[in-house]
Short mmCIF file of C-alpha atoms in Angstrom, two decimals:
data_model
loop_
_atom_site.label_atom_id
_atom_site.label_comp_id
_atom_site.label_asym_id
_atom_site.label_seq_id
_atom_site.Cartn_x
_atom_site.Cartn_y
_atom_site.Cartn_z
CA ASN R 1 5.37 -17.29 -9.76
CA ALA R 2 7.41 -14.09 -9.62
CA GLY R 3 4.52 -11.61 -9.17
CA VAL R 4 5.98 -8.12 -8.73
CA THR R 5 9.76 -7.81 -8.79
CA GLN R 6 11.69 -4.67 -7.86
CA THR R 7 15.29 -3.97 -8.81
CA PRO R 8 17.52 -3.13 -6.98
CA LYS R 9 16.69 -4.09 -3.39
CA PHE R 10 19.17 -1.66 -1.82
CA ARG R 11 21.01 1.38 -3.09
CA VAL R 12 23.06 4.21 -1.67
CA LEU R 13 23.29 7.39 -3.74
CA LYS R 14 25.17 10.61 -3.33
CA THR R 15 23.22 13.86 -3.46
CA GLY R 16 22.77 14.92 -7.07
CA GLN R 17 23.21 11.48 -8.58
CA SER R 18 20.52 9.90 -10.70
CA MET R 19 19.09 6.41 -10.76
CA THR R 20 16.19 4.35 -12.05
CA LEU R 21 14.18 1.83 -10.07
CA LEU R 22 12.66 -0.96 -12.10
CA CYS R 23 9.36 -2.68 -11.36
CA ALA R 24 8.34 -5.73 -13.37
CA GLN R 25 5.11 -7.73 -13.09
CA ASP R 26 4.22 -10.96 -14.83
CA MET R 27 0.48 -10.98 -14.10
CA ASN R 28 -0.62 -8.94 -17.15
CA HIS R 29 -1.94 -6.22 -14.83
CA GLU R 30 -3.10 -2.92 -16.28
CA TYR R 31 -2.51 -0.70 -13.24
CA MET R 32 0.86 -0.09 -11.65
CA TYR R 33 1.85 2.16 -8.76
CA TRP R 34 4.95 3.58 -7.10
CA TYR R 35 4.81 4.41 -3.37
CA ARG R 36 7.30 5.61 -0.84
CA GLN R 37 7.15 4.57 2.80
CA ASP R 38 8.66 6.68 5.54
CA PRO R 39 8.51 5.98 9.29
CA GLY R 40 5.14 6.93 10.74
CA MET R 41 3.85 8.13 7.36
CA GLY R 42 2.39 5.00 5.87
CA LEU R 43 2.58 4.71 2.09
CA ARG R 44 2.34 7.77 -0.10
CA LEU R 45 1.57 7.50 -3.79
CA ILE R 46 4.23 8.99 -6.07
CA HIS R 47 3.00 8.15 -9.58
CA TYR R 48 0.75 5.55 -11.11
CA SER R 49 -0.19 4.14 -14.50
CA VAL R 50 -3.47 2.74 -15.74
CA GLY R 51 -2.03 1.16 -18.87
CA GLU R 52 0.90 0.94 -21.22
CA GLY R 53 2.03 4.38 -22.32
CA THR R 54 0.08 6.24 -19.61
CA THR R 55 1.25 7.82 -16.37
CA ALA R 56 -0.28 10.12 -13.78
CA LYS R 57 0.84 12.02 -10.71
CA GLY R 58 0.01 10.86 -7.22
CA GLU R 59 0.29 12.61 -3.87
CA VAL R 60 4.07 13.28 -3.84
CA PRO R 61 5.36 13.36 -7.46
CA ASP R 62 7.98 16.14 -7.18
CA GLY R 63 11.53 15.03 -7.87
CA TYR R 64 10.44 11.82 -9.60
CA ASN R 65 9.63 10.79 -13.16
CA VAL R 66 8.11 7.58 -14.45
CA SER R 67 7.68 5.69 -17.68
CA ARG R 68 5.49 2.75 -18.75
CA LEU R 69 6.78 1.84 -22.20
CA LYS R 70 5.89 -1.81 -21.77
CA LYS R 71 2.84 -3.13 -19.96
CA GLN R 72 4.90 -5.31 -17.63
CA ASN R 73 7.40 -2.63 -16.58
CA PHE R 74 7.05 0.59 -14.61
CA LEU R 75 10.20 2.65 -14.11
CA LEU R 76 10.74 5.28 -11.42
CA GLY R 77 13.50 7.79 -12.03
CA LEU R 78 15.29 10.19 -9.73
CA GLU R 79 17.11 12.76 -11.86
CA SER R 80 18.97 14.50 -9.03
CA ALA R 81 18.69 12.65 -5.75
CA ALA R 82 18.19 14.57 -2.51
CA PRO R 83 18.49 13.36 1.11
CA SER R 84 14.71 13.89 1.45
CA GLN R 85 14.26 11.04 -1.01
CA THR R 86 15.78 8.56 1.42
CA SER R 87 12.98 6.09 1.84
CA VAL R 88 11.69 2.61 1.08
CA TYR R 89 10.04 2.47 -2.32
CA PHE R 90 7.32 -0.01 -3.15
CA CYS R 91 5.86 -0.91 -6.50
CA ALA R 92 2.43 -2.48 -6.82
CA SER R 93 0.17 -3.68 -9.59
CA SER R 94 -3.47 -4.56 -9.97
CA VAL R 95 -5.80 -5.94 -12.59
CA GLY R 96 -7.46 -2.57 -12.97
CA GLY R 97 -10.86 -1.14 -12.27
CA THR R 98 -12.03 -0.40 -8.77
CA ASN R 99 -12.75 -3.58 -6.86
CA THR R 100 -9.40 -5.26 -7.21
CA GLU R 101 -6.52 -5.92 -4.87
CA ALA R 102 -2.98 -4.67 -5.33
CA PHE R 103 0.07 -6.93 -5.35
CA PHE R 104 3.27 -5.48 -3.94
CA GLY R 105 6.94 -5.97 -4.58
CA GLN R 106 9.42 -6.47 -1.75
CA GLY R 107 10.62 -2.88 -1.77
CA THR R 108 13.79 -0.93 -2.55
CA ARG R 109 15.61 0.70 0.33
CA LEU R 110 17.23 3.88 -0.97
CA THR R 111 19.61 6.04 1.03
CA VAL R 112 20.76 9.41 -0.29
CA VAL R 113 23.82 10.80 1.47
CA SER D 1 -2.87 14.36 2.67
CA GLN D 2 -3.51 10.70 3.29
CA GLN D 3 -7.03 9.44 2.99
CA GLY D 4 -7.08 6.92 5.81
CA GLU D 5 -5.97 7.19 9.40
CA GLU D 6 -5.66 4.12 11.59
CA ASP D 7 -6.26 3.96 15.29
CA PRO D 8 -4.50 2.97 17.45
CA GLN D 9 -1.01 3.55 16.07
CA ALA D 10 0.26 0.64 18.13
CA LEU D 11 -1.47 -2.28 19.84
CA SER D 12 0.00 -4.99 22.05
CA ILE D 13 -2.05 -8.02 23.09
CA GLN D 14 -1.60 -11.55 24.38
CA GLU D 15 -1.90 -14.57 22.12
CA GLY D 16 -5.49 -15.77 21.96
CA GLU D 17 -6.99 -12.33 22.49
CA ASN D 18 -8.86 -10.40 19.81
CA ALA D 19 -7.32 -7.37 18.11
CA THR D 20 -9.38 -4.49 16.78
CA MET D 21 -8.02 -1.75 14.55
CA ASN D 22 -9.96 1.21 13.24
CA CYS D 23 -9.64 3.30 10.11
CA SER D 24 -11.23 6.64 9.32
CA TYR D 25 -11.22 8.27 5.93
CA LYS D 26 -12.17 11.63 4.51
CA THR D 27 -13.92 11.38 1.17
CA SER D 28 -16.46 9.10 -0.49
CA ILE D 29 -15.07 5.73 -1.42
CA ASN D 30 -15.72 2.95 -3.87
CA ASN D 31 -14.17 0.35 -1.61
CA LEU D 32 -11.86 -0.04 1.38
CA GLN D 33 -9.11 -2.60 1.66
CA TRP D 34 -6.93 -3.89 4.49
CA TYR D 35 -3.32 -4.91 4.00
CA ARG D 36 -0.71 -6.49 6.23
CA GLN D 37 3.03 -5.79 6.24
CA ASN D 38 5.58 -7.92 8.02
CA SER D 39 8.76 -6.14 9.03
CA GLY D 40 10.97 -5.43 6.05
CA ARG D 41 8.53 -6.92 3.55
CA GLY D 42 6.00 -5.75 1.00
CA LEU D 43 2.30 -5.41 1.72
CA VAL D 44 -0.10 -8.31 1.37
CA HIS D 45 -3.80 -7.86 0.65
CA LEU D 46 -6.13 -9.22 3.34
CA ILE D 47 -9.68 -8.25 2.49
CA LEU D 48 -11.74 -5.81 0.41
CA ILE D 49 -15.14 -4.40 1.36
CA ARG D 50 -17.27 -2.48 -1.13
CA SER D 51 -19.06 0.73 -0.22
CA ASN D 52 -22.45 -1.01 -0.35
CA GLU D 53 -21.35 -3.73 2.09
CA ARG D 54 -21.44 -3.38 5.86
CA GLU D 55 -19.56 -6.46 7.04
CA LYS D 56 -17.30 -9.09 5.57
CA HIS D 57 -15.53 -12.15 6.96
CA SER D 58 -12.46 -14.06 5.88
CA GLY D 59 -11.17 -16.75 8.21
CA ARG D 60 -10.25 -15.05 11.51
CA LEU D 61 -10.75 -11.59 9.98
CA ARG D 62 -13.90 -9.53 10.27
CA VAL D 63 -14.20 -6.15 8.60
CA THR D 64 -16.99 -3.64 9.08
CA LEU D 65 -17.68 -0.48 7.12
CA ASP D 66 -19.80 2.49 8.15
CA THR D 67 -19.95 4.91 5.25
CA SER D 68 -22.04 7.41 7.22
CA LYS D 69 -19.19 7.75 9.72
CA LYS D 70 -16.49 7.21 7.11
CA SER D 71 -14.91 4.51 9.20
CA SER D 72 -13.97 0.85 9.11
CA SER D 73 -12.71 -1.67 11.62
CA LEU D 74 -10.62 -4.81 11.30
CA LEU D 75 -11.05 -7.50 13.91
CA ILE D 76 -8.59 -10.37 14.18
CA THR D 77 -9.95 -13.10 16.42
CA ALA D 78 -7.90 -15.57 18.46
CA SER D 79 -4.65 -13.80 17.61
CA ARG D 80 -1.38 -15.64 17.16
CA ALA D 81 2.22 -14.51 17.50
CA ALA D 82 2.48 -14.82 13.71
CA ASP D 83 -0.14 -12.04 13.37
CA THR D 84 2.48 -9.56 14.59
CA ALA D 85 2.75 -7.03 11.75
CA SER D 86 1.64 -3.60 10.61
CA TYR D 87 -1.88 -3.31 9.28
CA PHE D 88 -2.96 -0.65 6.81
CA CYS D 89 -6.30 0.41 5.45
CA ALA D 90 -6.46 1.69 1.90
CA THR D 91 -9.25 3.35 -0.01
CA VAL D 92 -10.27 3.60 -3.62
CA GLY D 93 -12.19 6.81 -3.97
CA ARG D 94 -15.12 7.75 -6.12
CA GLY D 95 -13.95 10.07 -8.85
CA SER D 96 -10.34 9.03 -8.26
CA ALA D 97 -11.03 5.34 -8.63
CA ARG D 98 -7.64 4.66 -10.09
CA GLN D 99 -5.74 5.69 -6.97
CA LEU D 100 -5.24 3.38 -4.00
CA THR D 101 -4.55 5.60 -1.00
CA PHE D 102 -3.12 4.25 2.27
CA GLY D 103 -3.33 5.28 5.89
CA SER D 104 -0.44 5.40 8.32
CA GLY D 105 -1.02 1.94 9.79
CA THR D 106 -1.37 0.13 13.12
CA GLN D 107 1.57 -1.82 14.52
CA LEU D 108 0.18 -4.97 16.13
CA THR D 109 2.31 -7.01 18.51
CA VAL D 110 0.96 -10.36 19.70
CA LEU D 111 2.84 -11.66 22.71
CA PRO D 112 3.23 -15.43 23.09
#
């Protein structure tokens, strides 16, 4: 059972470069989330999606874009990477509704130099 | 700003002792959840408590919720070295029920 899979696991970018992080889930979940985790800050919500073709902004959306063209995939894009985007990024998914748990991927460690 | 704040930020105990972590939040919630994160790994769901519940148990875990004080506590009984991890509370708010918002976490170290 794969669950939630994030690609890649590690990446180093130069300032100004672009990249896309891929999140794939095989549980037929409606909701998907992208978080970033910085030391001492816990997890902060970047963007989320409540279904195929829908996206919404979270707490820290600036500098990121997302797409949910297929139900099982949620892409996070950085158009012009900045050192402030150095972080560990986590994707999560849930069945949907309110009283459900979220399942997390293993994370992507991104360094912008 | 983040919805939940955990207290303490770090906790170190001996194996066999109980560990208690607290979480406070700011706005009305639909439910509150606790997650665990081992170093370098993703988060794993532990337990969910609804806003109309006051206490819930799961194995060695006991969660309480006081909506009047906007606070929750997680108790781990008879701790083991393998319980060493970071623990996060997360809330699903009323009116923003689609967002799962996390606190900053408690780092628990259980010494053998």
